[in-house]
């Protein structure tokens, strides 16, 4: 049911020399021009496309959802707000952001993609943005699709990347994404440390697992992993990443199935997991046409996850991406879900810190996702 993908449409790079000072003294007085005559830069095209996408409502189908009973027991204590920050890791870092865009480094490529949270002006001059290798903009439709533009030279569909010592393939998809969600690095680092510190066998369930980077991080740390995604294409991509990472012998189950159905069946079977990651989309479909709406189905998903948490579980992690909600909504839902289980619920936002061209400078923090995480103590 992983339907997190969006799409892209190429735009022209920034005008050369934009934002530079006139070395000869006073700048020339600009001509008055109509808005329609102004050149459409990568910034303006992408920001316009992002606004258009945000204005279109998701297709809504009537969902039949039973009401959950109120659980008894004390709600876990809370830690709020918690800001989890992802910084440069391996082949990724956020170079700059602004005007509804973000400029990122993925291995050898400098990429421009829309980012509605970037409300401020870019910190770096326009000529830096002009040197992007790939720009994602486009006339988005209800499926969020578009296309890529390669201003410098045509690039291949895939290229190798590494994050947290895991090798995987980046890919220029028609849905904006490139195969990894770097804001999740904060969760993956926490999970890796927790698995290694457990000194016992650890079972991890990765729901809506997409291209499997989180699953590979968990397996490389020593966990037995079950990866679930409703997309056959995403499962195939994840298997490619497993081979690229030379992890074919590690215990990872790749399951193409509706996440809700899988969780319910695991509960009936009595299977339990020490760590559960769930990163659901706002809207999605299962392989047999099952409909997922986050606000309708998330409480049931979390209730099912609670049932399959092991008695000595290490954590239950929820990430919510691109939704109109407060992190407090996720936070209170998680506390209600985990009544009587003890532990603590910590919730807030995932942010990525700008790192400049060198990947080492400390810039602004770009908010990307909401999260809520239950841990035993």
mmCIF file of C-alpha atoms in Angstrom:
data_model
loop_
_atom_site.group_PDB
_atom_site.id
_atom_site.type_symbol
_atom_site.label_atom_id
_atom_site.label_comp_id
_atom_site.label_asym_id
_atom_site.label_seq_id
_atom_site.Cartn_x
_atom_site.Cartn_y
_atom_site.Cartn_z
ATOM 1 C CA UNK A 1 0.000 0.000 0.000
ATOM 2 C CA UNK A 2 3.015 2.218 -0.382
ATOM 3 C CA UNK A 3 1.640 5.118 -2.399
ATOM 4 C CA UNK A 4 3.986 7.752 -1.197
ATOM 5 C CA UNK A 5 5.352 8.419 -4.611
ATOM 6 C CA UNK A 6 4.766 11.671 -6.446
ATOM 7 C CA UNK A 7 5.917 12.797 -9.909
ATOM 8 C CA UNK A 8 8.068 15.529 -11.659
ATOM 9 C CA UNK A 9 8.235 17.812 -14.722
ATOM 10 C CA UNK A 10 11.326 19.406 -16.023
ATOM 11 C CA UNK A 11 11.876 23.109 -15.742
ATOM 12 C CA UNK A 12 14.439 25.547 -17.027
ATOM 13 C CA UNK A 13 17.495 26.152 -14.817
ATOM 14 C CA UNK A 14 17.905 29.477 -13.093
ATOM 15 C CA UNK A 15 18.939 32.385 -15.259
ATOM 16 C CA UNK A 16 22.707 32.673 -15.329
ATOM 17 C CA UNK A 17 24.033 35.467 -13.146
ATOM 18 C CA UNK A 18 20.809 35.869 -11.204
ATOM 19 C CA UNK A 19 21.378 37.323 -7.771
ATOM 20 C CA UNK A 20 24.873 38.714 -8.572
ATOM 21 C CA UNK A 21 25.919 42.322 -8.034
ATOM 22 C CA UNK A 22 26.667 44.741 -10.876
ATOM 23 C CA UNK A 23 30.441 45.197 -10.758
ATOM 24 C CA UNK A 24 30.168 48.512 -12.577
ATOM 25 C CA UNK A 25 28.279 50.351 -9.855
ATOM 26 C CA UNK A 26 24.536 50.935 -9.694
ATOM 27 C CA UNK A 27 22.446 48.183 -11.223
ATOM 28 C CA UNK A 28 20.420 49.167 -14.296
ATOM 29 C CA UNK A 29 16.818 50.146 -13.685
ATOM 30 C CA UNK A 30 14.689 47.106 -14.459
ATOM 31 C CA UNK A 31 12.020 47.308 -17.142
ATOM 32 C CA UNK A 32 8.432 46.950 -16.088
ATOM 33 C CA UNK A 33 7.172 43.591 -17.338
ATOM 34 C CA UNK A 34 4.044 41.595 -17.175
ATOM 35 C CA UNK A 35 4.048 38.448 -15.014
ATOM 36 C CA UNK A 36 3.325 36.378 -18.121
ATOM 37 C CA UNK A 37 6.520 37.690 -19.779
ATOM 38 C CA UNK A 38 8.823 36.739 -16.925
ATOM 39 C CA UNK A 39 11.067 33.714 -17.503
ATOM 40 C CA UNK A 40 10.013 30.585 -15.654
ATOM 41 C CA UNK A 41 13.014 29.502 -13.603
ATOM 42 C CA UNK A 42 13.358 26.109 -11.938
ATOM 43 C CA UNK A 43 12.395 27.763 -8.648
ATOM 44 C CA UNK A 44 9.229 29.409 -9.952
ATOM 45 C CA UNK A 45 8.078 26.383 -11.977
ATOM 46 C CA UNK A 46 8.591 23.935 -9.146
ATOM 47 C CA UNK A 47 6.969 26.195 -6.574
ATOM 48 C CA UNK A 48 3.962 26.672 -8.862
ATOM 49 C CA UNK A 49 3.712 22.925 -9.431
ATOM 50 C CA UNK A 50 3.923 22.275 -5.702
ATOM 51 C CA UNK A 51 1.134 24.784 -5.009
ATOM 52 C CA UNK A 52 -1.028 23.179 -7.673
ATOM 53 C CA UNK A 53 -0.469 19.731 -6.190
ATOM 54 C CA UNK A 54 -1.280 20.928 -2.677
ATOM 55 C CA UNK A 55 -4.534 22.493 -3.855
ATOM 56 C CA UNK A 56 -5.890 19.294 -5.338
ATOM 57 C CA UNK A 57 -7.694 17.026 -2.869
ATOM 58 C CA UNK A 58 -6.891 13.347 -2.614
ATOM 59 C CA UNK A 59 -9.476 11.072 -4.195
ATOM 60 C CA UNK A 60 -11.723 9.959 -1.365
ATOM 61 C CA UNK A 61 -13.523 6.656 -1.241
ATOM 62 C CA UNK A 62 -15.917 5.728 1.507
ATOM 63 C CA UNK A 63 -14.089 3.650 4.096
ATOM 64 C CA UNK A 64 -15.925 1.243 6.363
ATOM 65 C CA UNK A 65 -14.005 1.190 9.629
ATOM 66 C CA UNK A 66 -15.162 -0.275 12.930
ATOM 67 C CA UNK A 67 -14.707 1.831 16.025
ATOM 68 C CA UNK A 68 -12.019 0.741 18.438
ATOM 69 C CA UNK A 69 -12.858 0.348 22.126
ATOM 70 C CA UNK A 70 -11.120 2.601 24.633
ATOM 71 C CA UNK A 71 -8.289 0.691 26.260
ATOM 72 C CA UNK A 72 -7.816 0.629 30.011
ATOM 73 C CA UNK A 73 -4.629 1.229 31.909
ATOM 74 C CA UNK A 74 -2.386 4.235 32.353
ATOM 75 C CA UNK A 75 -1.196 6.124 29.332
ATOM 76 C CA UNK A 76 2.590 6.106 28.943
ATOM 77 C CA UNK A 77 4.428 9.245 30.055
ATOM 78 C CA UNK A 78 5.402 11.605 27.279
ATOM 79 C CA UNK A 79 8.339 13.489 25.846
ATOM 80 C CA UNK A 80 7.261 16.397 23.658
ATOM 81 C CA UNK A 81 8.221 18.046 21.504
ATOM 82 C CA UNK A 82 11.176 15.984 20.295
ATOM 83 C CA UNK A 83 13.076 17.112 17.209
ATOM 84 C CA UNK A 84 15.051 14.330 15.531
ATOM 85 C CA UNK A 85 17.662 15.763 13.214
ATOM 86 C CA UNK A 86 19.197 13.982 10.244
ATOM 87 C CA UNK A 87 22.480 15.362 8.957
ATOM 88 C CA UNK A 88 24.795 14.412 6.132
ATOM 89 C CA UNK A 89 25.281 10.645 5.889
ATOM 90 C CA UNK A 90 27.268 8.738 3.310
ATOM 91 C CA UNK A 91 26.381 9.957 -0.174
ATOM 92 C CA UNK A 92 23.557 12.283 0.917
ATOM 93 C CA UNK A 93 23.380 15.787 2.256
ATOM 94 C CA UNK A 94 21.007 18.736 1.965
ATOM 95 C CA UNK A 95 22.915 21.582 0.336
ATOM 96 C CA UNK A 96 20.416 24.427 0.512
ATOM 97 C CA UNK A 97 16.696 25.175 0.511
ATOM 98 C CA UNK A 98 14.303 28.028 -0.146
ATOM 99 C CA UNK A 99 11.495 29.404 -2.301
ATOM 100 C CA UNK A 100 9.635 26.094 -2.034
ATOM 101 C CA UNK A 101 12.590 24.016 -3.242
ATOM 102 C CA UNK A 102 15.451 21.962 -1.856
ATOM 103 C CA UNK A 103 18.889 21.417 -3.363
ATOM 104 C CA UNK A 104 20.311 18.015 -2.425
ATOM 105 C CA UNK A 105 23.454 16.012 -3.094
ATOM 106 C CA UNK A 106 22.904 12.328 -3.883
ATOM 107 C CA UNK A 107 26.267 10.794 -4.675
ATOM 108 C CA UNK A 108 27.649 12.540 -7.788
ATOM 109 C CA UNK A 109 24.384 14.337 -8.592
ATOM 110 C CA UNK A 110 23.046 17.695 -7.439
ATOM 111 C CA UNK A 111 19.234 17.532 -7.496
ATOM 112 C CA UNK A 112 16.470 20.155 -7.181
ATOM 113 C CA UNK A 113 13.053 19.026 -5.913
ATOM 114 C CA UNK A 114 9.954 20.830 -4.599
ATOM 115 C CA UNK A 115 9.675 21.315 -0.835
ATOM 116 C CA UNK A 116 6.721 23.354 0.414
ATOM 117 C CA UNK A 117 8.229 23.709 3.921
ATOM 118 C CA UNK A 118 11.135 25.806 2.579
ATOM 119 C CA UNK A 119 9.502 29.216 3.060
ATOM 120 C CA UNK A 120 12.700 31.292 3.229
ATOM 121 C CA UNK A 121 15.058 32.579 0.505
ATOM 122 C CA UNK A 122 17.922 30.260 -0.502
ATOM 123 C CA UNK A 123 21.190 30.891 1.310
ATOM 124 C CA UNK A 124 23.392 30.095 -1.686
ATOM 125 C CA UNK A 125 23.563 32.185 -4.890
ATOM 126 C CA UNK A 126 21.587 31.266 -7.985
ATOM 127 C CA UNK A 127 24.606 30.025 -9.927
ATOM 128 C CA UNK A 128 24.963 27.158 -7.427
ATOM 129 C CA UNK A 129 21.393 26.083 -8.118
ATOM 130 C CA UNK A 130 21.979 26.579 -11.869
ATOM 131 C CA UNK A 131 24.543 23.772 -11.739
ATOM 132 C CA UNK A 132 21.955 21.144 -10.763
ATOM 133 C CA UNK A 133 22.195 17.855 -12.640
ATOM 134 C CA UNK A 134 18.470 17.074 -12.326
ATOM 135 C CA UNK A 135 15.412 19.257 -11.681
ATOM 136 C CA UNK A 136 12.003 17.927 -10.705
ATOM 137 C CA UNK A 137 9.080 20.210 -11.452
ATOM 138 C CA UNK A 138 6.175 19.721 -13.843
ATOM 139 C CA UNK A 139 2.481 20.048 -14.288
ATOM 140 C CA UNK A 140 1.246 17.774 -11.523
ATOM 141 C CA UNK A 141 -2.055 15.951 -11.734
ATOM 142 C CA UNK A 142 -4.096 14.133 -9.103
ATOM 143 C CA UNK A 143 -1.576 11.299 -9.061
ATOM 144 C CA UNK A 144 1.236 13.757 -8.420
ATOM 145 C CA UNK A 145 3.119 12.778 -11.561
ATOM 146 C CA UNK A 146 5.587 14.841 -13.573
ATOM 147 C CA UNK A 147 8.997 14.418 -15.164
ATOM 148 C CA UNK A 148 12.668 15.201 -14.702
ATOM 149 C CA UNK A 149 14.747 17.704 -16.607
ATOM 150 C CA UNK A 150 18.502 17.195 -16.967
ATOM 151 C CA UNK A 151 19.976 20.627 -17.816
ATOM 152 C CA UNK A 152 23.599 19.556 -18.186
ATOM 153 C CA UNK A 153 23.476 16.097 -19.765
ATOM 154 C CA UNK A 154 21.173 13.101 -19.939
ATOM 155 C CA UNK A 155 21.550 10.822 -16.927
ATOM 156 C CA UNK A 156 20.802 7.122 -16.503
ATOM 157 C CA UNK A 157 17.735 5.951 -14.626
ATOM 158 C CA UNK A 158 19.687 4.539 -11.665
ATOM 159 C CA UNK A 159 22.966 5.165 -9.875
ATOM 160 C CA UNK A 160 24.641 3.675 -6.768
ATOM 161 C CA UNK A 161 24.334 5.342 -3.357
ATOM 162 C CA UNK A 162 25.400 4.579 0.203
ATOM 163 C CA UNK A 163 23.815 5.657 3.505
ATOM 164 C CA UNK A 164 24.738 4.245 6.947
ATOM 165 C CA UNK A 165 27.104 1.802 5.189
ATOM 166 C CA UNK A 166 24.220 0.339 3.146
ATOM 167 C CA UNK A 167 24.497 0.311 -0.649
ATOM 168 C CA UNK A 168 21.369 0.886 -2.721
ATOM 169 C CA UNK A 169 20.204 2.278 -6.045
ATOM 170 C CA UNK A 170 19.025 5.815 -6.503
ATOM 171 C CA UNK A 171 16.430 6.138 -9.244
ATOM 172 C CA UNK A 172 14.815 9.076 -11.046
ATOM 173 C CA UNK A 173 11.197 8.009 -10.622
ATOM 174 C CA UNK A 174 8.250 9.801 -12.167
ATOM 175 C CA UNK A 175 6.958 10.497 -8.639
ATOM 176 C CA UNK A 176 9.634 12.935 -7.416
ATOM 177 C CA UNK A 177 11.394 10.500 -5.086
ATOM 178 C CA UNK A 178 14.787 8.925 -5.702
ATOM 179 C CA UNK A 179 14.553 5.740 -3.622
ATOM 180 C CA UNK A 180 15.395 6.942 -0.137
ATOM 181 C CA UNK A 181 13.790 9.261 2.422
ATOM 182 C CA UNK A 182 16.817 10.803 4.161
ATOM 183 C CA UNK A 183 14.805 12.279 7.038
ATOM 184 C CA UNK A 184 14.466 8.668 8.225
ATOM 185 C CA UNK A 185 18.204 8.466 8.905
ATOM 186 C CA UNK A 186 17.496 9.572 12.488
ATOM 187 C CA UNK A 187 15.163 6.590 13.016
ATOM 188 C CA UNK A 188 17.509 4.182 11.252
ATOM 189 C CA UNK A 189 20.461 5.256 13.396
ATOM 190 C CA UNK A 190 18.383 4.750 16.552
ATOM 191 C CA UNK A 191 17.254 1.315 15.335
ATOM 192 C CA UNK A 192 20.779 0.236 14.395
ATOM 193 C CA UNK A 193 22.128 1.204 17.831
ATOM 194 C CA UNK A 194 19.210 -0.517 19.613
ATOM 195 C CA UNK A 195 19.676 -3.781 17.706
ATOM 196 C CA UNK A 196 23.400 -3.860 18.355
ATOM 197 C CA UNK A 197 22.900 -3.062 22.050
ATOM 198 C CA UNK A 198 20.235 -5.744 22.585
ATOM 199 C CA UNK A 199 22.744 -8.631 22.752
ATOM 200 C CA UNK A 200 19.976 -11.031 21.725
ATOM 201 C CA UNK A 201 18.055 -12.006 18.568
ATOM 202 C CA UNK A 202 15.887 -9.111 17.384
ATOM 203 C CA UNK A 203 12.963 -9.336 14.961
ATOM 204 C CA UNK A 204 12.094 -6.213 12.951
ATOM 205 C CA UNK A 205 8.912 -5.584 10.951
ATOM 206 C CA UNK A 206 9.143 -2.845 8.320
ATOM 207 C CA UNK A 207 5.647 -1.892 7.113
ATOM 208 C CA UNK A 208 5.230 0.168 3.918
ATOM 209 C CA UNK A 209 8.910 -0.614 3.461
ATOM 210 C CA UNK A 210 9.367 0.889 -0.035
ATOM 211 C CA UNK A 211 12.887 0.250 -1.423
ATOM 212 C CA UNK A 212 14.164 -1.538 1.668
ATOM 213 C CA UNK A 213 16.929 0.749 2.908
ATOM 214 C CA UNK A 214 15.600 0.547 6.489
ATOM 215 C CA UNK A 215 15.330 -3.232 6.186
ATOM 216 C CA UNK A 216 18.943 -3.466 5.037
ATOM 217 C CA UNK A 217 20.117 -1.214 7.888
ATOM 218 C CA UNK A 218 18.328 -3.489 10.381
ATOM 219 C CA UNK A 219 19.652 -6.700 8.813
ATOM 220 C CA UNK A 220 23.214 -5.381 8.679
ATOM 221 C CA UNK A 221 22.951 -4.643 12.425
ATOM 222 C CA UNK A 222 22.063 -8.298 13.085
ATOM 223 C CA UNK A 223 18.240 -8.371 13.057
ATOM 224 C CA UNK A 224 15.879 -10.818 11.397
ATOM 225 C CA UNK A 225 13.722 -8.627 9.153
ATOM 226 C CA UNK A 226 10.256 -8.878 7.616
ATOM 227 C CA UNK A 227 9.686 -6.253 4.913
ATOM 228 C CA UNK A 228 6.110 -5.577 3.734
ATOM 229 C CA UNK A 229 5.017 -3.417 0.815
ATOM 230 C CA UNK A 230 2.035 -3.615 -1.538
ATOM 231 C CA UNK A 231 4.051 -2.634 -4.623
ATOM 232 C CA UNK A 232 5.709 -5.413 -6.621
ATOM 233 C CA UNK A 233 7.950 -2.824 -8.245
ATOM 234 C CA UNK A 234 9.136 -1.570 -4.830
ATOM 235 C CA UNK A 235 9.806 -5.146 -3.661
ATOM 236 C CA UNK A 236 11.838 -5.779 -6.814
ATOM 237 C CA UNK A 237 13.825 -2.604 -6.224
ATOM 238 C CA UNK A 238 14.434 -3.643 -2.600
ATOM 239 C CA UNK A 239 15.769 -7.014 -3.742
ATOM 240 C CA UNK A 240 18.125 -5.245 -6.133
ATOM 241 C CA UNK A 241 19.364 -3.166 -3.214
ATOM 242 C CA UNK A 242 19.914 -6.317 -1.147
ATOM 243 C CA UNK A 243 22.114 -7.776 -3.875
ATOM 244 C CA UNK A 244 23.975 -4.497 -4.371
ATOM 245 C CA UNK A 245 24.672 -4.409 -0.620
ATOM 246 C CA UNK A 246 25.981 -8.004 -0.721
ATOM 247 C CA UNK A 247 23.361 -9.002 1.861
ATOM 248 C CA UNK A 248 21.697 -11.875 -0.009
ATOM 249 C CA UNK A 249 22.490 -14.288 2.824
ATOM 250 C CA UNK A 250 21.004 -12.105 5.558
ATOM 251 C CA UNK A 251 17.560 -13.092 6.977
ATOM 252 C CA UNK A 252 15.127 -10.758 5.200
ATOM 253 C CA UNK A 253 11.610 -11.794 4.134
ATOM 254 C CA UNK A 254 10.259 -9.688 1.260
ATOM 255 C CA UNK A 255 6.448 -9.772 1.315
ATOM 256 C CA UNK A 256 4.208 -8.087 -1.258
ATOM 257 C CA UNK A 257 0.910 -7.682 0.580
ATOM 258 C CA UNK A 258 -1.560 -5.221 2.042
ATOM 259 C CA UNK A 259 -0.018 -4.026 5.318
ATOM 260 C CA UNK A 260 -3.266 -4.105 7.316
ATOM 261 C CA UNK A 261 -4.051 -7.663 6.247
ATOM 262 C CA UNK A 262 -0.529 -8.772 7.070
ATOM 263 C CA UNK A 263 -0.637 -7.280 10.575
ATOM 264 C CA UNK A 264 -4.020 -8.868 11.283
ATOM 265 C CA UNK A 265 -2.814 -12.272 10.117
ATOM 266 C CA UNK A 266 0.381 -12.051 12.176
ATOM 267 C CA UNK A 267 -1.774 -11.345 15.215
ATOM 268 C CA UNK A 268 -3.852 -14.478 14.610
ATOM 269 C CA UNK A 269 -0.701 -16.529 14.109
ATOM 270 C CA UNK A 270 0.833 -15.280 17.344
ATOM 271 C CA UNK A 271 3.956 -13.878 15.647
ATOM 272 C CA UNK A 272 5.712 -11.098 17.541
ATOM 273 C CA UNK A 273 8.285 -8.421 16.697
ATOM 274 C CA UNK A 274 10.751 -6.436 18.787
ATOM 275 C CA UNK A 275 10.801 -3.344 16.549
ATOM 276 C CA UNK A 276 8.028 -2.219 14.192
ATOM 277 C CA UNK A 277 8.533 0.598 11.712
ATOM 278 C CA UNK A 278 5.428 1.944 10.009
ATOM 279 C CA UNK A 279 5.651 4.738 7.472
ATOM 280 C CA UNK A 280 2.180 4.834 5.875
ATOM 281 C CA UNK A 281 1.101 7.076 2.999
ATOM 282 C CA UNK A 282 -1.769 9.530 3.178
ATOM 283 C CA UNK A 283 -3.646 7.491 0.575
ATOM 284 C CA UNK A 284 -2.843 4.140 -1.035
ATOM 285 C CA UNK A 285 -4.090 0.886 -2.472
ATOM 286 C CA UNK A 286 -3.199 -2.701 -1.706
ATOM 287 C CA UNK A 287 -2.372 -5.288 -4.385
ATOM 288 C CA UNK A 288 -6.006 -6.467 -4.468
ATOM 289 C CA UNK A 289 -7.519 -2.991 -4.554
ATOM 290 C CA UNK A 290 -7.663 -2.474 -0.785
ATOM 291 C CA UNK A 291 -8.090 1.217 0.056
ATOM 292 C CA UNK A 292 -5.972 2.984 2.660
ATOM 293 C CA UNK A 293 -6.830 6.402 4.124
ATOM 294 C CA UNK A 294 -4.465 7.491 6.867
ATOM 295 C CA UNK A 295 -7.024 9.228 9.082
ATOM 296 C CA UNK A 296 -9.511 6.364 8.754
ATOM 297 C CA UNK A 297 -7.211 3.379 9.135
ATOM 298 C CA UNK A 298 -4.191 4.481 11.184
ATOM 299 C CA UNK A 299 -5.788 3.783 14.610
ATOM 300 C CA UNK A 300 -6.520 0.195 13.531
ATOM 301 C CA UNK A 301 -3.020 -0.192 12.111
ATOM 302 C CA UNK A 302 -1.420 0.907 15.386
ATOM 303 C CA UNK A 303 -3.775 -1.282 17.432
ATOM 304 C CA UNK A 304 -2.713 -4.268 15.323
ATOM 305 C CA UNK A 305 0.951 -3.339 15.740
ATOM 306 C CA UNK A 306 0.533 -3.247 19.533
ATOM 307 C CA UNK A 307 -0.863 -6.784 19.436
ATOM 308 C CA UNK A 308 2.195 -8.135 17.615
ATOM 309 C CA UNK A 309 4.811 -6.342 19.716
ATOM 310 C CA UNK A 310 6.960 -8.785 21.654
ATOM 311 C CA UNK A 311 6.742 -8.720 25.486
ATOM 312 C CA UNK A 312 10.246 -7.220 25.629
ATOM 313 C CA UNK A 313 9.801 -5.001 22.588
ATOM 314 C CA UNK A 314 12.349 -2.315 21.747
ATOM 315 C CA UNK A 315 10.133 0.177 19.938
ATOM 316 C CA UNK A 316 7.166 1.066 17.752
ATOM 317 C CA UNK A 317 7.863 3.881 15.289
ATOM 318 C CA UNK A 318 5.276 5.850 13.291
ATOM 319 C CA UNK A 319 6.147 8.434 10.659
ATOM 320 C CA UNK A 320 3.540 10.581 8.920
ATOM 321 C CA UNK A 321 4.581 12.381 5.772
ATOM 322 C CA UNK A 322 2.874 15.249 3.934
ATOM 323 C CA UNK A 323 -0.354 15.438 5.914
ATOM 324 C CA UNK A 324 -2.325 18.333 7.351
ATOM 325 C CA UNK A 325 -2.090 17.458 11.020
ATOM 326 C CA UNK A 326 -0.192 18.307 14.168
ATOM 327 C CA UNK A 327 2.357 15.887 15.576
ATOM 328 C CA UNK A 328 0.181 15.989 18.692
ATOM 329 C CA UNK A 329 -2.478 14.029 16.795
ATOM 330 C CA UNK A 330 0.011 11.208 16.216
ATOM 331 C CA UNK A 331 1.317 11.586 19.756
ATOM 332 C CA UNK A 332 -2.050 11.238 21.496
ATOM 333 C CA UNK A 333 -3.024 8.334 19.253
ATOM 334 C CA UNK A 334 0.190 6.515 20.157
ATOM 335 C CA UNK A 335 -0.359 7.130 23.879
ATOM 336 C CA UNK A 336 -3.914 5.776 23.650
ATOM 337 C CA UNK A 337 -2.684 2.773 21.661
ATOM 338 C CA UNK A 338 -0.039 1.921 24.253
ATOM 339 C CA UNK A 339 -2.211 2.308 27.391
ATOM 340 C CA UNK A 340 -1.150 -0.128 30.080
ATOM 341 C CA UNK A 341 2.060 -1.074 28.278
ATOM 342 C CA UNK A 342 4.354 1.229 30.243
ATOM 343 C CA UNK A 343 7.307 2.784 28.501
ATOM 344 C CA UNK A 344 7.284 6.317 27.147
ATOM 345 C CA UNK A 345 5.957 8.001 24.000
ATOM 346 C CA UNK A 346 8.137 10.643 22.362
ATOM 347 C CA UNK A 347 6.803 12.639 19.443
ATOM 348 C CA UNK A 348 7.681 15.613 17.311
ATOM 349 C CA UNK A 349 9.190 16.279 13.922
ATOM 350 C CA UNK A 350 11.923 14.900 11.704
ATOM 351 C CA UNK A 351 14.159 17.598 10.244
ATOM 352 C CA UNK A 352 17.122 17.644 7.883
ATOM 353 C CA UNK A 353 19.912 20.116 8.556
ATOM 354 C CA UNK A 354 21.397 22.010 5.619
ATOM 355 C CA UNK A 355 25.071 21.143 5.210
ATOM 356 C CA UNK A 356 26.216 23.447 2.406
ATOM 357 C CA UNK A 357 28.255 22.511 -0.629
ATOM 358 C CA UNK A 358 30.939 20.799 1.445
ATOM 359 C CA UNK A 359 28.466 18.667 3.423
ATOM 360 C CA UNK A 360 29.893 19.973 6.685
ATOM 361 C CA UNK A 361 28.435 23.443 7.174
ATOM 362 C CA UNK A 362 25.576 23.897 9.640
ATOM 363 C CA UNK A 363 22.598 25.655 8.073
ATOM 364 C CA UNK A 364 18.862 25.809 8.625
ATOM 365 C CA UNK A 365 16.692 22.875 9.655
ATOM 366 C CA UNK A 366 14.099 21.760 7.097
ATOM 367 C CA UNK A 367 11.039 20.066 8.600
ATOM 368 C CA UNK A 368 9.931 17.009 6.607
ATOM 369 C CA UNK A 369 7.729 14.641 8.649
ATOM 370 C CA UNK A 370 5.803 14.100 11.855
ATOM 371 C CA UNK A 371 6.666 11.136 14.046
ATOM 372 C CA UNK A 372 5.676 9.343 17.211
ATOM 373 C CA UNK A 373 7.773 6.619 18.831
ATOM 374 C CA UNK A 374 7.016 4.304 21.749
ATOM 375 C CA UNK A 375 9.994 2.874 23.598
ATOM 376 C CA UNK A 376 9.947 0.676 26.717
ATOM 377 C CA UNK A 377 11.746 3.231 28.899
#
